[in-house]
Short mmCIF file of C-alpha atoms in Angstrom, two decimals:
data_model
loop_
_atom_site.label_atom_id
_atom_site.label_comp_id
_atom_site.label_asym_id
_atom_site.label_seq_id
_atom_site.Cartn_x
_atom_site.Cartn_y
_atom_site.Cartn_z
CA MET P 1 7.53 67.76 40.78
CA LYS P 2 6.23 71.28 41.30
CA ILE P 3 3.63 72.56 38.91
CA ASN P 4 2.40 76.00 37.98
CA LYS P 5 -0.56 76.58 40.26
CA HIS P 6 -2.41 78.59 37.60
CA ILE P 7 -5.17 76.41 36.17
CA ILE P 8 -6.22 76.93 32.56
CA PHE P 9 -9.60 75.77 31.24
CA TYR P 10 -10.02 74.92 27.57
CA PHE P 11 -13.63 75.16 26.45
CA SER P 12 -14.63 73.41 23.22
CA PHE P 13 -18.27 74.44 23.45
CA THR P 14 -20.53 77.40 24.15
CA PHE P 15 -21.77 77.48 27.73
CA LEU P 16 -25.46 77.06 28.38
CA PRO P 17 -27.16 79.94 30.21
CA LEU P 18 -26.27 79.96 33.88
CA CYS P 19 -28.76 78.40 36.26
CA LEU P 20 -28.72 77.04 39.77
CA SER P 21 -27.96 73.56 41.05
CA GLY P 22 -27.37 71.26 44.01
CA GLN P 23 -24.55 70.64 46.37
CA GLY P 24 -22.97 67.62 48.01
CA GLN P 25 -20.75 65.27 46.08
CA PRO P 26 -21.01 66.21 42.40
CA PRO P 27 -22.80 65.14 40.34
CA SER P 28 -25.04 63.25 42.75
CA PHE P 29 -26.09 65.66 45.47
CA THR P 30 -28.36 63.19 47.28
CA PRO P 31 -26.83 61.77 50.49
CA ARG P 32 -25.58 58.27 49.91
CA GLN P 33 -27.41 55.36 51.47
CA THR P 34 -25.34 52.69 53.18
CA PRO P 35 -26.53 49.30 51.94
CA ALA P 36 -27.45 46.50 54.29
CA MET P 37 -24.91 43.72 53.93
CA GLY P 38 -26.65 41.01 55.92
CA ALA P 39 -27.24 38.70 52.98
CA VAL P 40 -25.14 37.91 49.92
CA PRO P 41 -26.97 39.25 46.85
CA GLU P 42 -28.31 36.81 44.29
CA PRO P 43 -25.65 36.35 41.60
CA PRO P 44 -26.42 37.38 38.03
CA GLU P 45 -27.88 34.55 35.96
CA ASP P 46 -25.23 35.28 33.31
CA PRO P 47 -22.01 36.68 34.83
CA LEU P 48 -20.66 37.65 31.39
CA CYS P 49 -23.64 39.41 29.85
CA ILE P 50 -21.50 41.88 27.89
CA PHE P 51 -22.15 43.57 24.55
CA GLY P 52 -19.93 45.97 22.68
CA THR P 53 -19.92 48.23 19.65
CA GLY P 54 -18.48 46.41 16.66
CA VAL P 55 -18.72 43.04 18.40
CA SER P 56 -21.11 40.44 17.06
CA GLY P 57 -23.39 39.21 19.81
CA LYS P 58 -22.59 38.73 23.45
CA LEU P 59 -18.98 38.29 24.54
CA ASP P 60 -17.95 34.81 25.56
CA ALA P 61 -15.20 34.16 28.10
CA ARG P 62 -12.51 33.85 25.44
CA LYS P 63 -13.37 37.16 23.77
CA PHE P 64 -13.66 38.87 27.14
CA GLU P 65 -10.22 37.70 28.23
CA LYS P 66 -8.71 38.72 24.89
CA ILE P 67 -10.14 42.25 25.16
CA ILE P 68 -8.85 42.61 28.71
CA ALA P 69 -5.42 41.22 27.77
CA GLN P 70 -5.00 43.74 24.96
CA ALA P 71 -5.78 46.77 27.12
CA ASP P 72 -3.31 48.83 29.11
CA VAL P 73 -6.15 50.48 31.02
CA VAL P 74 -9.45 48.77 31.84
CA TYR P 75 -12.35 50.76 33.29
CA VAL P 76 -15.25 48.96 34.93
CA GLY P 77 -17.88 51.38 36.17
CA GLU P 78 -20.15 50.78 39.12
CA SER P 79 -23.22 51.78 41.02
CA HIS P 80 -21.42 52.04 44.34
CA ASP P 81 -23.97 50.11 46.41
CA GLN P 82 -24.38 47.15 44.03
CA MET P 83 -22.35 44.10 45.01
CA ASN P 84 -22.65 42.46 41.60
CA ASP P 85 -20.99 45.47 39.97
CA HIS P 86 -18.00 44.87 42.21
CA ILE P 87 -18.09 41.17 41.35
CA ALA P 88 -17.85 42.24 37.70
CA GLN P 89 -14.85 44.43 38.54
CA LEU P 90 -13.22 41.47 40.26
CA ALA P 91 -13.83 39.30 37.18
CA ALA P 92 -12.06 41.91 35.05
CA LEU P 93 -9.20 42.05 37.54
CA LYS P 94 -8.80 38.27 37.43
CA ALA P 95 -8.72 38.33 33.63
CA LEU P 96 -6.15 41.13 33.72
CA HIS P 97 -4.04 39.17 36.20
CA LYS P 98 -4.18 36.12 33.91
CA ALA P 99 -2.69 38.24 31.13
CA ARG P 100 -0.31 40.51 33.07
CA GLY P 101 0.60 38.67 36.24
CA GLU P 102 1.72 40.96 39.06
CA LYS P 103 2.20 43.97 36.78
CA ILE P 104 -1.15 45.50 37.64
CA ILE P 105 -2.29 48.66 39.41
CA VAL P 106 -5.85 48.90 40.69
CA GLY P 107 -6.96 52.52 40.90
CA PHE P 108 -9.77 53.45 43.29
CA GLU P 109 -12.12 56.40 43.12
CA MET P 110 -13.18 55.59 46.70
CA LEU P 111 -9.86 56.79 48.14
CA ASN P 112 -8.42 60.25 47.67
CA VAL P 113 -4.72 60.72 47.06
CA THR P 114 -3.93 61.76 50.63
CA PHE P 115 -4.64 58.18 51.73
CA GLN P 116 -2.02 56.57 49.47
CA PRO P 117 0.37 55.78 52.38
CA VAL P 118 -2.50 54.13 54.28
CA LEU P 119 -3.51 52.15 51.19
CA ASP P 120 0.08 51.02 50.66
CA GLY P 121 0.31 49.88 54.25
CA TYR P 122 -2.87 47.84 53.95
CA VAL P 123 -2.13 46.04 50.68
CA LEU P 124 1.41 45.25 51.88
CA GLY P 125 0.04 43.77 55.10
CA LYS P 126 1.69 46.34 57.35
CA ILE P 127 -1.58 47.48 58.91
CA SER P 128 -4.81 45.63 59.69
CA GLU P 129 -8.13 46.07 57.95
CA LYS P 130 -9.49 47.84 61.02
CA GLU P 131 -6.59 50.29 61.03
CA PHE P 132 -6.94 50.85 57.29
CA LEU P 133 -10.63 51.67 57.60
CA GLU P 134 -9.99 54.05 60.49
CA LYS P 135 -7.03 55.86 58.93
CA SER P 136 -8.69 56.15 55.51
CA ASN P 137 -11.92 57.43 57.07
CA TRP P 138 -13.69 54.84 54.94
CA LYS P 139 -17.10 54.82 56.63
CA LYS P 140 -17.58 58.59 56.73
CA GLY P 141 -15.69 59.34 53.56
CA THR P 142 -17.46 56.84 51.28
CA GLY P 143 -20.76 56.05 52.98
CA PHE P 144 -20.56 52.46 51.75
CA ASP P 145 -19.88 49.15 53.43
CA PHE P 146 -16.28 48.05 52.91
CA ASN P 147 -17.53 44.50 52.28
CA LEU P 148 -18.65 45.66 48.84
CA TYR P 149 -15.01 46.23 47.87
CA LYS P 150 -13.30 43.72 50.14
CA PRO P 151 -13.06 40.86 47.57
CA ILE P 152 -11.14 43.19 45.26
CA PHE P 153 -8.76 44.23 48.04
CA ASN P 154 -8.31 40.59 49.07
CA PHE P 155 -7.28 39.69 45.52
CA ILE P 156 -4.84 42.61 45.38
CA LYS P 157 -3.22 41.48 48.61
CA GLU P 158 -3.17 37.80 47.66
CA LYS P 159 -1.57 38.40 44.25
CA LYS P 160 0.75 41.18 45.46
CA LEU P 161 -0.63 43.81 43.10
CA LYS P 162 -0.30 47.57 43.40
CA ALA P 163 -3.17 49.83 44.43
CA ALA P 164 -3.63 53.54 43.74
CA ALA P 165 -5.75 56.16 45.48
CA LEU P 166 -6.95 58.28 42.55
CA ASN P 167 -9.53 60.71 43.85
CA VAL P 168 -9.22 64.42 44.43
CA PRO P 169 -10.08 65.36 48.04
CA ARG P 170 -13.82 65.89 48.18
CA LYS P 171 -13.60 69.33 49.79
CA ILE P 172 -11.72 70.63 46.74
CA ILE P 173 -14.34 69.42 44.26
CA LEU P 174 -17.10 70.86 46.43
CA LYS P 175 -15.28 74.18 46.71
CA ILE P 176 -15.02 74.44 42.94
CA ALA P 177 -18.73 73.62 42.60
CA ARG P 178 -19.67 76.31 45.10
CA THR P 179 -17.23 79.13 44.45
CA GLY P 180 -15.25 78.30 41.31
CA VAL P 181 -11.68 77.32 40.48
CA ASP P 182 -10.30 80.76 41.24
CA SER P 183 -11.28 80.29 44.88
CA LEU P 184 -8.74 77.49 45.35
CA ASP P 185 -5.60 78.36 47.25
CA ALA P 186 -2.10 77.22 46.29
CA GLU P 187 -2.20 74.10 48.47
CA GLU P 188 -5.55 73.01 47.03
CA LYS P 189 -4.34 73.47 43.45
CA LYS P 190 -1.57 70.96 44.10
CA PHE P 191 -4.17 68.19 43.84
CA LEU P 192 -5.04 69.15 40.27
CA PRO P 193 -3.08 69.21 37.01
CA GLU P 194 -1.81 72.54 35.76
CA LYS P 195 -4.11 72.44 32.75
CA ILE P 196 -7.64 71.13 33.11
CA MET P 197 -9.16 70.17 29.78
CA ILE P 198 -12.90 70.21 29.19
CA ASN P 199 -14.61 67.53 27.11
CA GLY P 200 -17.46 69.04 25.12
CA ASP P 201 -18.86 65.70 23.93
CA THR P 202 -22.54 66.29 23.12
CA ASN P 203 -23.84 63.18 24.88
CA TYR P 204 -21.76 63.84 27.97
CA MET P 205 -22.82 67.48 28.10
CA GLY P 206 -26.44 66.38 27.96
CA TYR P 207 -25.82 63.85 30.72
CA LEU P 208 -24.30 66.47 33.03
CA ASN P 209 -26.98 69.00 32.18
CA ARG P 210 -29.71 66.53 33.16
CA SER P 211 -27.90 65.83 36.40
CA TYR P 212 -27.60 69.55 37.10
CA ASN P 213 -31.21 70.38 36.31
CA GLU P 214 -32.62 67.52 38.38
CA HIS P 215 -31.39 69.27 41.51
CA SER P 216 -32.32 72.82 40.59
CA GLY P 217 -35.24 72.78 43.04
CA ASN P 218 -33.10 71.76 46.00
CA SER P 219 -32.97 74.61 48.52
CA LYS P 220 -29.36 73.73 49.33
CA SER P 221 -28.49 73.94 45.64
CA SER P 222 -29.32 77.57 45.02
CA MET P 223 -25.75 78.86 45.34
CA ILE P 224 -24.18 76.66 42.66
CA LYS P 225 -23.96 77.93 39.10
CA TRP P 226 -23.72 75.77 36.01
CA ASP P 227 -20.22 76.87 35.05
CA ASN P 228 -18.86 76.07 38.51
CA TYR P 229 -20.70 72.76 38.57
CA PHE P 230 -19.31 71.76 35.20
CA ALA P 231 -15.82 72.93 36.15
CA SER P 232 -16.00 70.76 39.27
CA MET P 233 -16.81 67.71 37.16
CA ALA P 234 -13.94 68.44 34.79
CA ALA P 235 -11.54 68.90 37.70
CA TRP P 236 -12.76 65.67 39.27
CA ASN P 237 -12.18 63.57 36.13
CA GLU P 238 -8.96 65.33 35.22
CA GLY P 239 -7.57 64.94 38.72
CA MET P 240 -8.14 61.19 38.76
CA ALA P 241 -6.81 60.71 35.23
CA TRP P 242 -3.73 62.80 36.04
CA LYS P 243 -2.98 60.63 39.05
CA ALA P 244 -3.58 57.42 37.05
CA ALA P 245 -1.17 58.66 34.37
CA GLN P 246 1.48 59.32 37.02
CA PHE P 247 1.18 55.78 38.38
CA LEU P 248 1.44 54.27 34.90
CA GLU P 249 4.44 56.45 34.07
CA LYS P 250 6.17 55.42 37.28
CA ASN P 251 5.37 51.73 36.77
CA LYS P 252 6.32 51.07 33.16
CA GLY P 253 4.83 47.91 31.69
CA HIS P 254 1.98 47.78 34.18
CA ALA P 255 -1.70 47.68 33.27
CA MET P 256 -4.36 49.44 35.32
CA LEU P 257 -7.91 48.60 36.36
CA VAL P 258 -9.88 51.74 37.22
CA VAL P 259 -12.61 51.07 39.79
CA ALA P 260 -14.93 54.08 39.67
CA GLY P 261 -18.53 55.16 39.37
CA ASN P 262 -20.25 54.84 36.00
CA GLY P 263 -20.44 58.63 35.80
CA HIS P 264 -16.67 58.76 35.33
CA VAL P 265 -16.81 56.13 32.56
CA VAL P 266 -19.98 56.91 30.59
CA TYR P 267 -19.48 57.90 26.93
CA ASN P 268 -15.72 57.50 27.54
CA ALA P 269 -15.94 61.20 28.29
CA GLY P 270 -14.67 61.37 31.86
CA VAL P 271 -11.55 59.62 33.11
CA PRO P 272 -10.97 57.61 29.88
CA TRP P 273 -10.93 60.77 27.75
CA SER P 274 -8.67 62.59 30.18
CA LEU P 275 -6.20 59.72 30.48
CA LYS P 276 -6.05 59.24 26.71
CA ALA P 277 -5.18 62.91 26.35
CA ARG P 278 -2.25 62.43 28.72
CA ASN P 279 -0.86 59.29 27.10
CA GLU P 280 -1.84 58.50 23.52
CA ASN P 281 0.17 55.26 23.53
CA LEU P 282 -2.10 53.42 25.96
CA SER P 283 -4.84 51.08 24.79
CA HIS P 284 -8.15 51.25 26.64
CA ALA P 285 -11.25 49.12 27.27
CA SER P 286 -14.22 50.61 29.11
CA PHE P 287 -17.19 48.78 30.61
CA TYR P 288 -20.37 50.53 31.78
CA THR P 289 -22.37 48.37 34.21
CA GLU P 290 -26.11 48.48 33.57
CA GLY P 291 -28.53 47.03 36.10
CA VAL P 292 -30.98 44.52 34.65
CA GLY P 293 -33.06 41.57 35.78
CA VAL P 294 -32.37 39.34 32.78
CA CYS P 295 -29.56 39.42 30.22
CA PRO P 296 -30.90 40.88 26.95
CA LYS P 297 -30.68 38.76 23.81
CA THR P 298 -29.32 41.63 21.73
CA PHE P 299 -27.51 44.90 22.42
CA PRO P 300 -30.15 47.61 23.07
CA PRO P 301 -29.46 50.39 20.52
CA ALA P 302 -29.99 53.12 23.13
CA LEU P 303 -26.91 51.95 25.03
CA LEU P 304 -24.49 51.72 22.12
CA GLU P 305 -22.42 54.79 23.03
CA TYR P 306 -22.27 54.37 26.82
CA ALA P 307 -18.79 52.83 26.69
CA ASP P 308 -16.74 50.40 24.63
CA PHE P 309 -18.79 47.67 26.28
CA VAL P 310 -21.93 47.51 28.39
CA TRP P 311 -21.92 44.87 31.11
CA PHE P 312 -25.47 43.91 32.11
CA VAL P 313 -25.52 43.06 35.79
CA LYS P 314 -28.30 41.93 38.11
CA HIS P 315 -28.98 44.76 40.56
CA GLU P 316 -30.56 44.61 43.97
CA VAL P 317 -33.49 47.02 44.01
CA LYS P 318 -33.04 49.67 46.70
CA LYS P 319 -35.41 52.43 47.74
CA PRO P 320 -33.50 55.42 49.16
CA GLU P 321 -34.91 56.83 52.37
CA GLY P 322 -37.38 59.66 51.83
CA GLN P 323 -37.69 58.97 48.11
CA MET P 324 -41.01 58.00 46.55
CA GLN P 325 -41.18 54.86 44.46
CA ALA P 326 -41.41 55.53 40.72
CA PRO P 327 -44.76 54.70 39.13
CA ALA P 328 -45.03 51.14 37.85
CA GLY P 329 -43.66 50.73 34.36
CA GLN P 330 -41.66 53.95 34.45
CA LYS P 331 -37.89 53.92 34.40
CA GLN P 332 -35.51 56.85 34.42
CA PRO P 333 -33.61 56.77 31.12
CA ALA P 334 -30.08 55.59 31.82
CA PRO P 335 -27.55 56.88 32.48
CA THR P 336 -29.35 59.46 34.60
CA SER P 337 -29.85 57.13 37.55
CA LYS P 338 -28.36 58.74 40.67
CA GLN P 339 -26.90 55.39 41.64
CA ASN P 340 -24.90 55.29 38.43
CA ARG P 341 -23.51 58.79 38.45
CA ASP P 342 -20.53 59.35 40.68
#
C-alpha cells in the first residue's frame, strides 16, 4: 500500500538545547566487537531469574509460562554479544510455542526489511545457511557471530514458525542522525511510517540524553545535532514497530517474539510503545536482560521501571578493544551500558 511520503513528528516535550553527538549506529556509536565463539559460555546458575513489577518474588516456571501464554507480543531484549541473553530469548520462544503452537512470528532487529525474501528462503529450507549469511550480509551488517542467534533460527525452522525482518536499513537511520528527516528522498521514506510519533517519557529521554552526551567528545560526532539524533531513534523504533504491526495484521491470531537490543525495550518506550500505539488490542510482555554474576534475592528497586520484567542473566565479561577497564568497584549505572543499547 502506498503511503504519503511526508513524515510528521509529534513532540510531547520541549527539546533540550542543541548540542553535538556521535555517529555510527545510533545510539551506540562505538564499533561493535565480534565475540570469540570458541567456547560455550557458562550457563546462568538460575536460568529463570526473573522479577517483575507487581509480582511477588521471583517468577517460577509456571508463572513465566502463564505470562508468555497471555501475551500477543513478547519482547526479550539483549546485549547482542551475550550468548546467555539469546538463550533467554530461546526459552521465551519455547514457552510461546507451548502456548501458541505454530502461530508464531519471530521478529529480528538484526535483519532489515530488504532481507525478508532471503529470510523466508532460509527458514523454509530453500537456501542453505551459507547462502543466507552471504545474501543477508550478516557478517558485515551485524558484526556478530551468527552462532549467537543460530539456536533461535534452528527452532524456527524445526517448528515451522514464521520469521520477520523488522529493521529499517541502517543507512536511513544514519542519514536522519546526520542530516535530518527532511534529507530523506521518496524511496528512503518508504521504509518509514507516514507519521512518526515521539515518546517523551522522562526516563527514556534521560536514557537517550546520556547516550548522546557520552559521545559528545568524539571527533566523528561533531556534525550530529541532538534533534536529528533523537529523530533517528524515533524513526528506528517506529519503523520496526510499524513492520511488526503489519506482520501481525497479515497473520491474524499469531503471537510475536521480538528479538532486539535492550535499548529498543527499556522503559517500554521504544518498540513496545510504538506497537501499542498502532494496535491497542494486543497484550504485551517485555523482558529487559540485565547482566549479573548471581541471581539477586529480591528485585533491585533501581530496575523497577526498565520493563514489565527484568531477566537477570549471567554475562561473559568482555573488554572492547582500545577501551580502558573501569576502576575496580565502579559500574556504569544501567541501562547506559553500550552493550545494552541498540
